[in-house]
CSV table of C-alpha atoms in Angstrom, one decimal:
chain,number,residue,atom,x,y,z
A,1,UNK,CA,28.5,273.9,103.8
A,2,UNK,CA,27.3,271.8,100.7
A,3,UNK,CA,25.3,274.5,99.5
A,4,UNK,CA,28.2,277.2,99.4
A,5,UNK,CA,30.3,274.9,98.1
A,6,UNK,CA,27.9,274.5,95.2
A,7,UNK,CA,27.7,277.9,94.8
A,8,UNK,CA,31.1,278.6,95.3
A,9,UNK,CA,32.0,275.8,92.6
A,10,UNK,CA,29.3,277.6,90.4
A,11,UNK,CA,30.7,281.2,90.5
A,12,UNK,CA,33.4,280.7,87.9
A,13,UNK,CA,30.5,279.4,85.4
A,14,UNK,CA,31.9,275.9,84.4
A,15,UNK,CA,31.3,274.0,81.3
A,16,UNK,CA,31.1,270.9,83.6
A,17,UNK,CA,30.2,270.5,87.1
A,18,UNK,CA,30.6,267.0,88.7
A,19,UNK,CA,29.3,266.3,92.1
A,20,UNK,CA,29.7,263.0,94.6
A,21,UNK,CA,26.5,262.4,96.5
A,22,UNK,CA,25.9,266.5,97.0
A,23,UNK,CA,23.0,266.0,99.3
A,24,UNK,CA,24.3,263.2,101.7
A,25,UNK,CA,23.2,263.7,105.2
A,26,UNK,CA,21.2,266.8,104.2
A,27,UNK,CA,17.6,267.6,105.9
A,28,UNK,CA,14.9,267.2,103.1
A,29,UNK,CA,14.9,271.2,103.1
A,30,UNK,CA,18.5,271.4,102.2
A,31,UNK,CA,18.7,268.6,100.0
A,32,UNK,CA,15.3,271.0,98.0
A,33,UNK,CA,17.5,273.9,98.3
A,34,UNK,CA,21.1,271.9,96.5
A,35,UNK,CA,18.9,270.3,94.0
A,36,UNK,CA,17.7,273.4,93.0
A,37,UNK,CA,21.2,275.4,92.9
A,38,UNK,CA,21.4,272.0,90.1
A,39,UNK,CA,18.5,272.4,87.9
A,40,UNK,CA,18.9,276.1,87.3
A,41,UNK,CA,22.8,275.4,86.8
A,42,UNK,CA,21.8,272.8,84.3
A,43,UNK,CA,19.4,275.7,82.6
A,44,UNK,CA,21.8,278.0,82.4
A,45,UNK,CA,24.1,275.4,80.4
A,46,UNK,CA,26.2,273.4,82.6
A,47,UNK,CA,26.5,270.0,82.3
A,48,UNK,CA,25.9,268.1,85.2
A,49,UNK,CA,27.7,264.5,86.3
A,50,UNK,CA,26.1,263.6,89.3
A,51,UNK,CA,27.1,260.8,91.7
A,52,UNK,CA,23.9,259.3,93.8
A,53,UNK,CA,22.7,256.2,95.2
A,54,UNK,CA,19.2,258.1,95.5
A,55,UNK,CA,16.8,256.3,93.1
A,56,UNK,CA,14.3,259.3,94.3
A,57,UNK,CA,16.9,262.1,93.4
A,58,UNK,CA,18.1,260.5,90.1
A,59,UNK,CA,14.6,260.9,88.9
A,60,UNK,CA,14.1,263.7,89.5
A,61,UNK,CA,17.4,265.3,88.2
A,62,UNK,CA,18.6,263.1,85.6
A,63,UNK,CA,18.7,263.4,82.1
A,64,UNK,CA,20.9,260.0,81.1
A,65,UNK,CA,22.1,257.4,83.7
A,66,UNK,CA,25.3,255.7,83.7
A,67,UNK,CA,24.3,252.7,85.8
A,68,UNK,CA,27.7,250.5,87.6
A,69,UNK,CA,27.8,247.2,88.9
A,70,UNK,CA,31.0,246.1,90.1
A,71,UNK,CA,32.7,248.7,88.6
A,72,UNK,CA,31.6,248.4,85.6
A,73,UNK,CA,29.3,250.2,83.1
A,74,UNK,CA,26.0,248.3,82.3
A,75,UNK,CA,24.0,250.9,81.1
A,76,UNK,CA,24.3,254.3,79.6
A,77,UNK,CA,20.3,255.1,78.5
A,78,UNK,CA,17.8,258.3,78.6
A,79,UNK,CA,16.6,258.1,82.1
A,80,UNK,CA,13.3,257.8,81.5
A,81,UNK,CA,14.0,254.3,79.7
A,82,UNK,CA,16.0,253.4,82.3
A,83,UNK,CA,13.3,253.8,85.4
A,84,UNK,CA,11.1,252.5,82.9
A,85,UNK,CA,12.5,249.7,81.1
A,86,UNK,CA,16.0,248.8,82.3
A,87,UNK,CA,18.0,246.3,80.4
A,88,UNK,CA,20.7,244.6,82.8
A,89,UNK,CA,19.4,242.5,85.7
A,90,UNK,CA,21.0,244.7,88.2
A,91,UNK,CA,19.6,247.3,87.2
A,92,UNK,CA,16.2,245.8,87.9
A,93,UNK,CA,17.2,244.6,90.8
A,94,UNK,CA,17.9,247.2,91.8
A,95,UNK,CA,15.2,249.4,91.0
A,96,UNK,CA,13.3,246.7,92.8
A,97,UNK,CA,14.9,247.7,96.2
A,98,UNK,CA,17.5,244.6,96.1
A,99,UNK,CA,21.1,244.5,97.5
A,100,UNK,CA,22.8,244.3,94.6
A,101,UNK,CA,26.4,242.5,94.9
């Protein structure tokens, strides 16, 4: 159901596409297939605003990350600094496996 959703969402060719957690309770194969449907969306020019509390999936898809803590912006960075070198404690923590409250 995710998956045609995606696609159907992608069949009038938006500008933007924003998505909440598109792979939640998906089988590894399905959760392959959606971030897939993403990546060649993203190549064919749509922006992407993605919603995950995935570490694995944010690498692998992200471009920027808007990282919240308590609803609250603490960073907005490349994604590669921010998995590498990230500037707010919760973020670290985070990235370190912590519950962050």
């Amino acid at each position: 159901q995710q998956r045609l959703a995606l696609v159907r969402a992608l069949a009038v060719e938006p500008e933007i596409l924003f998505l909440d957690e598109p792979t939640a309770s998906l089988d590894p194969a399905s959760t392959l297939a959606v971030e897939d449907l993403v990546r060649a969306a993203h190549a064919q020019g749509t922006g992407i605003v993605l919603v995950t509390h995935d570490l694995g999936q944010a690498r692998r898809l992200a471009d920027e990350v808007v990282f919240l803590h308590r609803g609250r912006v603490v960073e907005q960075t490349p994604a590669e600094r921010f998995f590498a070198r990230p500037a707010s404690e919760p973020a670290r923590a985070y990235l370190a496996g912590q519950i962050v409250i």
